[in-house]
Coordinates of C-alpha atoms and ligand atoms in Angstrom, one line a residue:
M207 CA -3.0 37.7 -1.7
A208 CA -6.6 38.8 -1.2
G209 CA -7.2 41.2 1.7
E210 CA -9.3 39.0 3.9
V211 CA -7.0 36.0 3.5
K212 CA -4.0 38.2 4.2
D213 CA -5.5 39.5 7.4
I214 CA -6.2 36.1 8.7
L215 CA -2.8 34.8 7.9
K216 CA -1.2 37.9 9.3
N217 CA -3.2 37.7 12.6
R218 CA -2.8 34.0 13.1
V219 CA 0.6 32.9 11.7
K220 CA 3.5 34.7 13.4
G221 CA 7.0 35.8 12.4
K222 CA 9.1 33.5 10.3
N223 CA 6.1 31.2 9.8
Y224 CA 4.2 33.9 8.1
D225 CA 7.2 34.9 5.9
R226 CA 7.4 31.3 4.8
L227 CA 3.7 31.3 3.7
V228 CA 4.2 34.5 1.7
A229 CA 7.3 33.2 0.0
V230 CA 5.0 30.8 -1.8
D231 CA 3.0 32.8 -4.3
H232 CA -0.1 30.7 -4.5
P233 CA -3.4 32.3 -3.7
K234 CA -5.4 29.1 -3.8
M235 CA -2.9 27.7 -1.2
H236 CA -3.2 30.7 1.0
R237 CA -7.0 30.6 0.8
F238 CA -7.0 27.1 1.9
I239 CA -4.7 27.5 4.7
A240 CA -6.7 30.7 5.9
D241 CA -9.9 28.6 5.9
A242 CA -8.4 25.7 7.7
I243 CA -7.1 28.2 10.4
E244 CA -10.5 29.6 10.7
L245 CA -12.1 26.3 10.9
T246 CA -10.0 24.6 13.4
N247 CA -8.9 27.5 15.3
P248 CA -5.3 26.4 16.4
A249 CA -3.4 28.3 19.2
S250 CA -0.4 28.6 16.9
V251 CA 0.8 27.8 13.4
Y252 CA 4.0 26.2 12.4
V253 CA 5.2 26.3 8.9
C254 CA 7.6 23.4 8.2
T255 CA 10.0 23.9 5.3
D256 CA 12.4 21.2 3.9
S257 CA 15.3 22.2 6.2
P258 CA 16.9 19.4 8.4
E259 CA 16.3 21.9 11.3
D260 CA 12.6 22.0 10.7
I261 CA 12.4 18.3 10.5
A262 CA 14.5 18.0 13.7
H263 CA 12.2 20.4 15.3
I264 CA 9.0 18.3 14.3
R265 CA 10.8 15.1 15.6
A266 CA 11.4 16.7 19.0
L267 CA 7.9 17.9 19.1
A268 CA 6.4 14.5 18.5
V269 CA 8.4 13.3 21.6
K270 CA 7.6 16.3 23.7
N271 CA 3.8 16.0 23.1
G272 CA 4.0 12.3 24.0
E273 CA 3.0 11.0 20.5
E274 CA 6.3 9.3 20.1
I275 CA 8.4 7.6 22.9
P276 CA 12.2 7.3 22.4
L277 CA 13.4 3.8 22.5
N278 CA 16.8 2.2 23.6
I279 CA 18.2 2.3 20.1
K280 CA 19.5 5.5 18.7
G281 CA 16.9 7.0 16.2
H282 CA 14.1 4.6 17.2
T283 CA 10.8 5.9 18.7
C284 CA 7.4 4.2 19.2
H285 CA 3.9 5.6 18.6
F286 CA 0.5 4.2 19.8
D287 CA -2.8 4.6 18.2
G288 CA -6.1 4.1 20.1
I289 CA -7.3 0.5 20.7
S290 CA -10.0 0.9 18.0
D291 CA -8.0 3.0 15.7
Q292 CA -5.5 0.3 14.5
G293 CA -6.2 0.1 10.8
R294 CA -7.8 1.8 7.9
D295 CA -11.5 2.3 8.6
T296 CA -13.0 1.4 5.2
F297 CA -16.6 2.1 6.6
S298 CA -16.0 5.7 7.5
T299 CA -13.8 6.5 4.6
R300 CA -16.1 7.9 1.8
Y301 CA -16.1 9.9 -1.4
L302 CA -17.8 13.2 -1.3
L303 CA -20.0 13.1 -4.4
P304 CA -22.4 15.6 -5.9
A305 CA -26.0 14.7 -5.4
G306 CA -27.2 12.2 -7.9
S307 CA -23.7 10.8 -8.8
S308 CA -22.2 7.5 -8.0
L309 CA -19.1 5.4 -8.5
G310 CA -20.9 2.2 -8.3
E311 CA -22.1 0.0 -5.5
S312 CA -18.7 -1.0 -4.3
L313 CA -17.4 2.5 -3.7
K314 CA -18.7 4.1 -0.5
S315 CA -19.8 7.8 -0.7
V316 CA -21.7 10.6 1.0
E317 CA -23.6 13.4 -0.6
K318 CA -21.0 16.1 -1.0
Q319 CA -22.8 19.1 0.5
A320 CA -24.1 17.2 3.6
G321 CA -20.8 15.3 4.0
T322 CA -18.7 18.4 3.9
K323 CA -20.9 20.1 6.3
E324 CA -20.7 17.1 8.7
I325 CA -16.9 16.7 8.6
R326 CA -16.2 20.5 8.8
D327 CA -18.5 20.7 11.8
L328 CA -16.4 17.9 13.4
L329 CA -13.3 19.9 12.5
K330 CA -14.6 23.1 14.1
N331 CA -12.2 24.3 16.9
S332 CA -10.6 20.8 16.7
M333 CA -7.1 22.4 17.1
A334 CA -8.0 24.9 19.9
G335 CA -5.1 25.0 22.3
R336 CA -2.8 23.1 19.9
E337 CA -0.4 23.9 17.2
M338 CA -1.3 23.5 13.6
I339 CA 1.5 22.2 11.4
I340 CA 1.6 23.0 7.7
C341 CA 3.9 21.0 5.7
F342 CA 4.7 20.4 2.0
W343 CA 5.7 17.2 0.1
C344 CA 5.8 15.8 -3.4
L345 CA 4.5 12.5 -4.6
G346 CA 6.9 10.9 -7.1
P347 CA 10.4 11.9 -7.8
V348 CA 10.8 15.7 -7.6
G349 CA 10.9 17.6 -10.9
S350 CA 9.5 14.8 -13.0
D351 CA 6.2 14.5 -14.9
F352 CA 5.2 12.0 -12.1
T353 CA 5.4 14.7 -9.5
I354 CA 2.3 15.8 -7.6
P355 CA 2.8 18.5 -5.1
C356 CA 0.9 18.1 -1.8
L357 CA 0.1 20.2 1.2
Q358 CA -0.7 18.6 4.6
I359 CA -2.2 20.4 7.4
T360 CA -2.4 18.5 10.9
D361 CA -2.2 18.8 14.5
S362 CA 0.0 15.7 14.8
P363 CA 3.7 16.0 14.7
Y364 CA 3.8 12.3 14.5
V365 CA 2.0 12.5 11.1
V366 CA 4.7 15.1 9.9
H367 CA 7.5 13.1 11.3
S368 CA 6.2 10.1 9.4
E369 CA 5.7 12.0 6.2
S370 CA 9.2 13.3 6.4
L371 CA 10.5 9.7 6.2
L372 CA 8.0 8.6 3.6
Y373 CA 7.8 11.5 1.2
R374 CA 10.1 13.7 -0.8
P375 CA 10.3 17.4 0.4
G376 CA 8.1 19.9 -1.3
Y377 CA 8.3 23.4 0.1
E378 CA 10.9 24.5 -2.4
Q379 CA 8.8 23.0 -5.1
F380 CA 5.7 25.0 -4.0
K381 CA 7.9 28.1 -4.3
K382 CA 8.2 27.4 -7.9
L383 CA 4.7 26.2 -8.8
G384 CA 3.1 29.2 -10.0
E385 CA -0.6 30.1 -9.1
G386 CA -2.2 28.0 -11.7
H387 CA -0.7 24.7 -10.7
G388 CA -2.8 22.2 -8.9
F389 CA -1.9 20.3 -5.8
F390 CA -3.5 17.8 -3.4
R391 CA -4.7 19.0 0.1
F392 CA -5.2 17.3 3.1
L393 CA -6.5 18.6 6.4
H394 CA -6.3 16.3 9.5
S395 CA -7.1 16.6 13.1
E396 CA -6.8 14.0 15.9
G397 CA -9.8 15.5 17.4
E398 CA -10.4 15.3 21.3
L399 CA -7.7 13.2 23.0
E400 CA -7.9 10.9 26.0
N401 CA -4.7 9.5 27.5
G402 CA -3.1 10.8 24.2
V403 CA -5.3 9.0 21.8
S404 CA -8.2 10.1 19.7
K405 CA -11.3 9.8 21.9
N406 CA -14.2 9.9 19.7
H407 CA -13.7 7.1 17.5
N408 CA -17.4 6.7 16.7
L409 CA -17.0 10.1 15.0
R410 CA -14.0 9.1 13.0
R411 CA -14.4 10.3 9.4
V412 CA -12.2 10.4 6.3
Y413 CA -13.9 12.2 3.5
I414 CA -12.4 12.5 0.1
D415 CA -13.4 15.2 -2.3
L416 CA -12.3 14.1 -5.8
E417 CA -13.5 17.2 -7.6
D418 CA -11.5 19.6 -5.3
E419 CA -8.5 17.0 -4.8
L420 CA -9.1 17.7 -1.0
V421 CA -9.2 15.1 1.8
Y422 CA -10.5 15.8 5.5
S423 CA -9.8 13.4 8.2
V424 CA -10.7 13.7 11.9
N425 CA -10.8 11.7 15.1
T426 CA -8.1 9.3 14.0
Q427 CA -4.4 8.8 14.4
Y428 CA -3.7 5.7 12.5
G429 CA -1.2 6.5 9.7
G430 CA -3.2 5.1 6.8
S431 CA -6.1 7.6 7.7
T432 CA -4.0 10.6 8.7
M433 CA -0.9 10.8 6.3
G434 CA -2.6 12.4 3.4
L435 CA -0.1 11.3 1.0
K436 CA -0.5 7.6 1.4
K437 CA -3.8 6.0 0.7
L438 CA -5.8 9.3 0.6
A439 CA -3.7 10.6 -2.1
L440 CA -3.9 7.3 -4.0
R441 CA -7.6 7.7 -4.2
L442 CA -7.1 11.2 -5.6
A443 CA -4.4 10.0 -8.0
I444 CA -6.4 7.1 -9.5
Q445 CA -9.0 9.7 -10.6
K446 CA -6.4 12.2 -11.9
A447 CA -4.6 9.4 -13.8
S448 CA -7.8 8.2 -15.3
R449 CA -8.1 11.7 -16.8
E450 CA -4.6 12.1 -17.8
G451 CA -3.8 8.6 -19.3
W452 CA -1.4 7.1 -16.7
L453 CA -1.9 4.5 -13.9
A454 CA -1.8 4.9 -10.0
E455 CA -1.4 1.4 -8.5
H456 CA -1.1 -0.3 -5.0
M457 CA 2.3 -1.8 -6.0
F458 CA 5.8 -2.2 -5.0
V459 CA 8.6 -1.5 -7.4
M460 CA 11.8 -3.5 -7.2
G461 CA 15.0 -4.4 -9.0
V462 CA 15.2 -8.3 -9.4
H463 CA 18.9 -9.3 -9.9
G464 CA 19.3 -12.0 -12.5
P465 CA 22.3 -13.8 -14.0
K466 CA 25.3 -11.7 -15.0
N467 CA 24.4 -8.6 -13.0
R468 CA 21.2 -8.1 -15.0
V469 CA 18.5 -6.1 -13.1
T470 CA 14.9 -6.3 -14.3
Y471 CA 12.3 -4.2 -12.6
F472 CA 9.2 -5.6 -11.4
T473 CA 6.0 -4.1 -9.8
G474 CA 3.7 -6.1 -7.6
A475 CA 0.3 -5.7 -6.2
F476 CA -0.9 -7.4 -3.0
P477 CA -3.6 -6.6 -0.5
S478 CA -2.2 -5.1 2.7
A479 CA -0.5 -7.7 4.9
C480 CA 0.0 -10.3 2.1
G481 CA 3.8 -10.1 1.5
K482 CA 4.2 -6.9 -0.6
T483 CA 6.8 -5.3 1.6
S484 CA 8.7 -8.6 2.2
T485 CA 8.9 -9.2 -1.4
S486 CA 10.3 -5.8 -2.2
M487 CA 13.0 -6.4 0.5
L488 CA 14.0 -9.9 -0.6
P489 CA 17.6 -10.7 0.0
G490 CA 20.0 -9.9 -2.9
Q491 CA 17.4 -7.6 -4.5
T492 CA 16.9 -3.9 -4.4
I493 CA 13.9 -1.9 -3.5
V494 CA 12.5 1.1 -5.2
G495 CA 9.2 1.2 -3.3
D496 CA 6.9 -1.2 -1.2
D497 CA 3.5 0.3 -1.7
I498 CA 2.4 2.7 -4.4
A499 CA 3.5 3.1 -8.0
Y500 CA 2.7 5.5 -10.7
F501 CA 3.0 4.3 -14.3
R502 CA 3.5 6.4 -17.5
K503 CA 4.4 5.4 -21.1
K504 CA 7.5 6.9 -22.3
E505 CA 8.9 6.2 -25.8
G506 CA 7.2 2.9 -26.2
Q507 CA 8.1 1.7 -22.7
M508 CA 6.1 1.3 -19.5
R509 CA 7.9 3.0 -16.8
A510 CA 7.0 3.3 -13.1
V511 CA 8.2 5.3 -10.0
N512 CA 7.7 4.9 -6.3
V513 CA 5.3 7.6 -5.3
E514 CA 7.0 7.5 -1.8
K515 CA 10.6 7.2 -0.6
G516 CA 9.9 5.4 2.7
I517 CA 8.2 2.3 4.0
F518 CA 5.2 2.1 6.4
G519 CA 5.5 -1.7 6.7
I520 CA 3.7 -4.4 8.8
I521 CA 6.1 -5.6 11.5
Q522 CA 4.4 -8.9 12.4
D523 CA 6.3 -12.0 11.3
V524 CA 9.4 -9.9 10.5
S525 CA 12.0 -12.3 12.0
E526 CA 15.8 -13.0 11.4
K527 CA 14.9 -16.2 9.7
D528 CA 12.1 -15.0 7.4
D529 CA 12.9 -11.4 6.7
P530 CA 16.6 -11.0 7.4
V531 CA 17.1 -7.7 5.5
I532 CA 14.2 -6.0 7.3
Y533 CA 15.0 -7.6 10.7
K534 CA 18.5 -6.2 10.7
V535 CA 17.3 -2.7 9.8
L536 CA 14.8 -2.8 12.7
T537 CA 17.4 -3.9 15.3
N538 CA 20.1 -1.3 14.4
P539 CA 20.5 2.4 15.0
M540 CA 18.7 4.3 12.2
E541 CA 15.6 6.6 12.1
V542 CA 12.6 4.2 12.6
I543 CA 9.1 5.0 14.0
F544 CA 7.6 1.8 15.5
S545 CA 3.8 1.7 16.0
N546 CA 1.7 -0.4 18.1
V547 CA 4.4 -2.8 19.2
L548 CA 5.0 -3.9 22.8
L549 CA 7.6 -2.0 24.9
D550 CA 9.3 -3.6 27.8
A551 CA 10.6 -1.7 30.8
N552 CA 13.9 -0.9 29.0
K553 CA 12.1 0.6 26.0
R554 CA 12.8 -2.3 23.8
P555 CA 10.2 -3.1 21.0
Y556 CA 8.6 -6.6 20.7
W557 CA 6.2 -7.7 18.0
L558 CA 4.2 -10.9 17.0
G559 CA 6.2 -13.4 15.1
M560 CA 9.6 -11.7 15.7
G561 CA 11.1 -15.1 16.5
C562 CA 12.0 -14.6 20.2
E563 CA 10.1 -14.7 23.4
I564 CA 7.8 -11.8 24.2
P565 CA 7.8 -10.5 27.7
P566 CA 4.7 -11.2 29.9
E567 CA 4.2 -7.5 30.6
G568 CA 4.9 -4.1 29.1
T569 CA 3.2 -1.1 27.4
N570 CA 1.2 -1.5 24.3
F571 CA -1.6 0.2 22.4
S572 CA -4.0 -0.7 25.4
G573 CA -1.7 1.1 28.0
A574 CA -0.1 -1.1 30.6
W575 CA -0.3 -4.5 29.4
F576 CA 0.0 -8.0 30.9
N577 CA -0.4 -11.5 29.7
G578 CA -4.1 -12.4 29.9
K579 CA -5.4 -8.7 29.7
A580 CA -8.8 -8.4 27.8
D581 CA -10.8 -5.8 26.2
D582 CA -14.2 -4.4 27.2
Q583 CA -15.7 -7.4 25.3
G584 CA -13.5 -9.9 27.2
N585 CA -11.3 -10.7 24.1
P586 CA -7.6 -11.2 24.9
I587 CA -5.4 -8.1 24.0
P588 CA -2.3 -9.4 22.1
P589 CA 1.1 -7.9 23.2
A590 CA 1.4 -6.1 20.0
H591 CA -1.2 -5.4 17.4
K592 CA -1.2 -7.6 14.2
N593 CA -1.2 -4.3 12.2
A594 CA 1.7 -3.0 14.2
R595 CA 4.2 -1.2 11.8
Y596 CA 7.5 0.4 11.3
T597 CA 8.2 3.6 9.3
L598 CA 11.6 4.3 7.8
S599 CA 13.3 6.1 4.8
I600 CA 14.3 3.9 2.0
P601 CA 17.6 5.9 1.2
D602 CA 18.8 4.8 4.7
L603 CA 18.7 1.2 3.5
D604 CA 21.7 -0.8 2.0
N605 CA 19.5 -2.3 -0.4
C606 CA 17.9 0.9 -1.8
D607 CA 17.9 0.7 -5.6
P608 CA 19.9 3.5 -7.3
A609 CA 17.0 4.4 -9.5
L610 CA 14.7 5.4 -6.6
N611 CA 14.8 9.0 -7.6
D612 CA 15.1 8.6 -11.4
T613 CA 12.8 11.2 -12.9
N614 CA 12.0 8.9 -15.9
G615 CA 11.1 6.0 -13.5
V616 CA 12.2 2.4 -14.3
P617 CA 11.3 0.3 -17.2
V618 CA 8.8 -2.4 -16.0
G619 CA 9.6 -5.9 -17.1
G620 CA 7.2 -7.9 -15.1
I621 CA 4.1 -7.4 -12.9
V622 CA 2.9 -9.7 -10.2
Y623 CA -0.4 -9.9 -8.5
G624 CA -0.8 -12.0 -5.3
G625 CA -3.2 -12.6 -2.5
R626 CA -3.9 -14.6 0.5
D627 CA -5.4 -17.6 -1.2
S628 CA -5.4 -21.0 0.6
D629 CA -6.7 -23.2 -2.2
T630 CA -6.8 -22.1 -5.7
W631 CA -3.8 -20.5 -7.4
N632 CA -0.2 -22.1 -7.7
P633 CA 2.7 -20.3 -6.1
V634 CA 3.7 -18.7 -9.5
E635 CA 2.2 -18.7 -12.8
Q636 CA 2.6 -16.5 -15.9
A637 CA -0.5 -15.3 -17.8
F638 CA -0.7 -16.1 -21.5
D639 CA -0.7 -12.4 -22.5
W640 CA -1.4 -8.8 -21.2
N641 CA -5.2 -9.0 -21.4
E642 CA -5.4 -12.5 -19.7
G643 CA -3.0 -11.1 -17.1
I644 CA -5.0 -7.9 -16.4
I645 CA -8.4 -9.9 -16.3
L646 CA -7.6 -13.4 -14.9
K647 CA -4.9 -12.2 -12.5
G648 CA -5.4 -8.7 -11.6
A649 CA -9.2 -8.2 -12.0
A650 CA -10.0 -11.6 -10.5
L651 CA -7.9 -11.2 -7.4
E652 CA -9.3 -12.3 -4.2
S653 CA -7.7 -12.3 -0.8
E654 CA -8.5 -13.1 2.8
T655 CA -9.1 -9.9 4.9
T656 CA -6.2 -8.9 7.3
A657 CA -5.7 -6.7 10.3
A658 CA -4.7 -3.8 8.0
T659 CA -8.3 -2.8 7.8
L660 CA -10.8 -2.8 10.7
G661 CA -13.4 -5.7 10.7
K662 CA -13.3 -9.4 10.5
Q663 CA -10.3 -11.2 9.4
G664 CA -9.8 -14.2 7.1
V665 CA -12.9 -13.6 4.9
R666 CA -12.2 -14.2 1.3
T667 CA -12.9 -10.9 -0.5
F668 CA -12.9 -9.7 -4.1
N669 CA -10.0 -7.2 -4.4
L670 CA -9.2 -6.3 -7.9
M671 CA -5.5 -5.3 -8.5
S672 CA -5.3 -5.2 -4.7
N673 CA -6.6 -1.6 -5.1
L674 CA -10.3 -2.1 -4.4
D675 CA -10.1 0.1 -1.3
F676 CA -8.5 3.0 -3.2
V677 CA -10.2 2.9 -6.7
S678 CA -12.1 6.2 -7.2
I679 CA -13.6 5.6 -10.6
P680 CA -16.2 3.0 -11.7
L681 CA -14.6 -0.4 -11.6
G682 CA -15.4 -1.3 -15.1
K683 CA -13.6 1.8 -16.3
Y684 CA -10.6 0.9 -14.1
V685 CA -10.3 -2.5 -15.5
Q686 CA -10.6 -1.0 -19.2
I687 CA -7.9 1.6 -18.5
N688 CA -5.6 -1.2 -17.3
L689 CA -6.2 -3.2 -20.4
D690 CA -5.7 -0.2 -22.7
F691 CA -2.4 0.7 -21.0
A692 CA -0.4 -1.7 -23.0
K693 CA -1.4 0.1 -26.3
G694 CA 1.7 1.6 -27.9
V695 CA 4.0 -0.3 -25.6
K696 CA 6.7 -2.2 -27.7
K697 CA 7.2 -5.1 -25.2
P698 CA 4.5 -5.1 -22.5
P699 CA 5.5 -6.3 -19.2
L700 CA 4.8 -10.0 -18.5
I701 CA 2.1 -10.7 -16.0
F702 CA 2.3 -13.3 -13.2
S703 CA 0.2 -14.4 -10.3
V704 CA 1.8 -15.5 -7.0
N705 CA 0.3 -17.2 -4.1
Y706 CA 2.4 -17.4 -0.9
F707 CA -0.4 -18.9 1.1
L708 CA -1.4 -21.9 -0.5
R709 CA -2.2 -24.9 1.9
G710 CA -2.2 -28.8 1.6
K711 CA -5.0 -31.1 2.5
D712 CA -3.8 -31.1 6.1
G713 CA -4.3 -27.2 6.2
K714 CA -0.7 -26.5 6.3
Y715 CA 1.2 -24.0 4.3
L716 CA 2.9 -25.8 1.4
N717 CA 5.7 -23.1 1.2
T718 CA 7.9 -21.3 3.6
M719 CA 8.2 -17.5 3.6
A720 CA 11.7 -17.6 2.0
D721 CA 10.2 -19.4 -1.2
K722 CA 8.9 -16.2 -2.6
L723 CA 12.4 -15.5 -3.6
I724 CA 12.4 -18.4 -6.0
W725 CA 9.1 -17.4 -7.6
I726 CA 10.4 -13.9 -8.3
L727 CA 13.7 -15.1 -9.7
W728 CA 11.8 -17.5 -12.0
A729 CA 9.7 -14.7 -13.3
E730 CA 12.8 -12.7 -14.0
L731 CA 14.0 -15.6 -16.0
R732 CA 10.8 -15.7 -18.0
V733 CA 11.0 -11.9 -18.8
N734 CA 14.4 -12.4 -20.2
G735 CA 13.5 -15.6 -22.1
D736 CA 15.9 -17.8 -20.2
V737 CA 13.7 -20.7 -19.3
D738 CA 11.0 -22.6 -20.9
A739 CA 7.6 -23.2 -19.1
I740 CA 4.8 -25.7 -19.1
K741 CA 1.5 -24.5 -20.6
T742 CA -1.5 -25.3 -18.3
P743 CA -5.1 -24.4 -18.5
T744 CA -4.6 -21.7 -16.2
G745 CA -1.2 -20.2 -17.4
F746 CA 2.5 -21.0 -17.8
I747 CA 4.2 -22.6 -14.7
P748 CA 7.8 -23.4 -14.1
K749 CA 9.4 -26.6 -15.0
Y750 CA 10.6 -28.7 -12.1
E751 CA 14.2 -28.6 -13.1
D752 CA 14.5 -24.8 -13.2
L753 CA 12.9 -24.5 -9.7
A754 CA 15.1 -27.2 -8.2
R755 CA 18.2 -25.4 -9.5
L756 CA 17.0 -22.0 -8.2
F757 CA 16.2 -23.5 -4.7
K758 CA 19.6 -25.2 -4.5
E759 CA 21.5 -22.1 -5.7
H760 CA 19.6 -19.3 -3.8
L761 CA 18.2 -21.0 -0.7
K762 CA 20.6 -24.0 -0.4
T763 CA 17.5 -26.3 -0.1
Q764 CA 16.4 -29.5 -1.9
F765 CA 13.1 -28.8 -3.9
T766 CA 11.6 -32.3 -4.2
K767 CA 9.4 -33.6 -7.0
D768 CA 6.9 -34.1 -4.4
D769 CA 6.9 -30.5 -3.3
Y770 CA 6.6 -29.4 -6.9
E771 CA 3.7 -31.7 -7.7
K772 CA 1.7 -30.7 -4.5
Q773 CA 2.4 -26.9 -5.2
F774 CA 1.8 -26.8 -9.0
T775 CA -1.1 -29.2 -9.4
I776 CA -3.9 -27.4 -11.2
R777 CA -6.8 -27.2 -9.0
I778 CA -9.7 -27.2 -11.5
P779 CA -12.7 -27.2 -9.3
E780 CA -11.3 -24.4 -7.1
N781 CA -10.4 -22.3 -10.2
L782 CA -13.8 -22.9 -11.6
A783 CA -15.5 -21.7 -8.4
K784 CA -13.3 -18.7 -8.3
L785 CA -14.4 -17.8 -11.8
D786 CA -18.0 -18.1 -10.7
R787 CA -17.6 -16.0 -7.6
V788 CA -15.7 -13.2 -9.3
E789 CA -18.0 -13.2 -12.4
K790 CA -21.0 -12.8 -10.2
I791 CA -19.5 -9.7 -8.6
Y792 CA -18.9 -8.1 -12.0
R793 CA -22.5 -9.1 -13.2
D794 CA -24.3 -7.9 -10.1
K795 CA -22.2 -4.8 -9.0
V796 CA -20.2 -3.5 -11.9
P797 CA -22.6 -2.5 -14.7
D798 CA -19.7 -0.9 -16.8
T799 CA -17.7 -4.3 -16.9
P800 CA -15.8 -4.4 -20.3
K801 CA -17.4 -7.3 -22.4
I802 CA -13.8 -8.7 -22.8
L803 CA -13.8 -9.6 -19.2
F804 CA -16.9 -11.8 -19.6
D805 CA -15.5 -13.3 -22.8
T806 CA -12.1 -14.1 -21.2
F807 CA -13.8 -15.7 -18.3
A808 CA -16.0 -17.9 -20.6
E809 CA -12.8 -19.0 -22.5
A810 CA -11.0 -19.8 -19.4
R811 CA -14.0 -21.7 -18.0
K812 CA -14.0 -23.8 -21.3
R813 CA -10.3 -24.5 -21.1
F814 CA -10.5 -25.6 -17.5
K815 CA -13.5 -27.8 -18.1
S816 CA -12.1 -29.6 -21.2
A817 CA -8.7 -30.1 -19.3
A818 CA -10.7 -31.7 -16.4
E819 CA -12.6 -33.9 -18.9
K820 CA -9.2 -35.2 -20.3
L821 CA -7.1 -35.3 -17.1
G822 CA -9.3 -35.0 -14.2
D823 CA -10.0 -32.3 -11.5
Y824 CA -6.6 -32.2 -10.2
I825 CA -3.9 -32.1 -12.8
S826 CA -0.3 -32.8 -12.1
P827 CA 2.3 -30.7 -14.0
F828 CA 4.0 -34.0 -14.8
E829 CA 0.8 -35.0 -16.7
L830 CA 1.0 -31.9 -18.8
L831 CA 4.5 -32.3 -20.0
G832 CA 4.7 -32.9 -23.5
K833 CA 0.9 -32.7 -24.0
Ligands
LIG1020 C1 -2.0 -0.8 3.6 O1 -2.8 -1.1 4.4 O2 -2.0 -1.1 2.4 C2 -0.9 0.1 3.9 C3 -0.9 0.8 5.1 O3 0.0 0.2 3.1 S1 -2.1 2.0 5.0 O4 -1.4 3.3 5.1 O5 -2.8 1.8 6.2 O6 -2.8 1.9 3.9
LIG1021 MN1 -0.6 -0.6 1.1

C-alpha cells in the first residue's frame, strides 16, 4: 500500500475494519477507499465481510438508525423514501463523458471534468457524523466467467441490507482478485437528511463514469439510484459487454415447465412495471432471476445467468388472485424489506391492488397519512406509492430454480419482449427468425411510461429491448451487437413478443393477469416443436385449439373463439403507425442505425400493406387459416 493511502486508512479505519481492508491486496481498491474517506469525511468506517454476523449487524443498524421499521411478521421490515424520491430519476442520471464525445441524442451525459467536480462537491463532507459502510459483492454466479466483482461504499445500512438480499457475497472474492483485476465501484451518500429522508432532492445526482467503471450518487435513497449493483452496474456492464463480446440485458431468466417434466429456459425483457417479475414468478414455473441477465456464448449455445440473486419487485397489484406465489411469500415469515407501502398501527403493510381493503389512515412515504391527504400541489397522496416495492432473496423461495448459481448459466430456448401496449401487438407472437425478432420485436419495443421512473405516466415511449434507460453505447451499435450475437449459435433462441395490456374497443383489457401463463407455455411448446402456428403478416400466432387446451388444462377456464378472435386479430393500421413512429426515431436520433433495420421495417410495411389490400385492415386469425 502506498504510504499516503496507508496513513489515511490507518488513521480513519479502526481495529478489525482496518485489518479487513489490509487482507485484500488491491492497491487500486485501497486508493479508492482512501479517496472516498477523505472526500465524504465519515465519523467511522465499517468494513462488511460476507459473514452472517456482519450482515446481521447491518440489518440491526438499519433498524437502529430508523431507515427500516420492523413489521409484525418475523423477518419483515419497511423502508420509506422521500416523497419526491420514489423512482429512478432519468433526468439527473447521466454519463460522465470526456469533452467532445457523445453517445447519441437519447443518452444523457455531462462533461466529465465538470460533472465529476460537481458531484464530488456535493459529496464533500456528506458523511460527516455518520458511519461509512464498505461492502463487497459479485454480479453473476461466483467463480464464473460471468462474475464481476463490485465495491459499494455508502452511508445507508438499508442499501447494504438490500444488497445482501440481492447480490452474491464478494469479500472473499476480492481477497483472491490480484491487483490487476478490475471491479465496478459505487460511492453513494444520502446527503443531508430531514425527517430521515434525503432533503436536497433538487441536488440529487447519479453520475456514471464508463471509462473508470465508477458511479457516484448523492441526495437520494431510492434503491434504483443507490444500490450500485442494480441499474448503475447494468450501465457499466453494457459497455463492458460490448467490448468483450457478451450481452447485458434488462431481462428475467426463468425455467418454463413443459410436458413430461421438460424445462426450457426463457429470458424476457419488459420495461419496469410491465409484468417482468410476475412472469418470472408464474405458478408452476421456476425463477432464476427477475431483472437483469448476462448472456455468453458457450460451445455453440447461448447461455444466461441472473446477475442478481434477489428480487426488488413492484408490489402494486400483487394479490392472492393474480400473483399467488408472490402474495404467499409476502404474507409469511421470511426476510423481506417492503418499501413505500402503507403501515397501519399494528405495523401491517398495505399496498395498492392487494385485493383487500386499505385502512383509511396509517404511515406512508409522506409521514402520517389519512384518506384525503394532499401534497403541496394539492394532488391526493395515495396510501402506498405505485412504485412501492419488496426486496427478498431468491434462494428463500420454494420456486427458486436449481440452476440459479450454475457457473455456466442456463441454455436460452426463448426470448420474450413485452411492453404496455393498449392497441397494437397480439398477446403472443413468434418472430419469423432471429433478425426479425431483434428488429421488429426488441428494437421496435414501445411502452407506456410507469411510476418506476419519475415523471408523467401513461405516455407511449420508445424503449428498445426495454433497456433504453440503461444502454451506455450508441443505440445503433447496441442493435447490431444483438443481431450479431446469434452468430455461431447452433440453435438460436426463438424470439416472441407478448402484450399483457391489449384493450378492446370499449377500452377494457382483453386479458386477465393470469393469462400470461398461457402465452409463456405456448412459447415453450413452440421452442420444442410441439405445436403448429398460423403465419400472419406480423409473425406466427397460436392456433385456437392449442390455446383453448392450455387455458382449460392450466387455468381451468374456457377460452372462447370470440376471445381468440378479439385478441389475435392483426391490427394493420396500428402496426403500420408503430413502424412509422419507431422508424422516425431511428432516422432522426440514431445516426448509426444498421441498414438492415430499415430494410426489415420496409419489408414488414410491404407485408402489412399487401395483407390489408387482400383481407382488410383488421385481419381475423380465422381468415388466415389455410391461406
Ligand atoms: C426497474 O425500475 O426496472 C427496476 C427497479 O427493476 S430499479 O432498481 O429502480 O431499476
Ligand atoms: Mn428493472
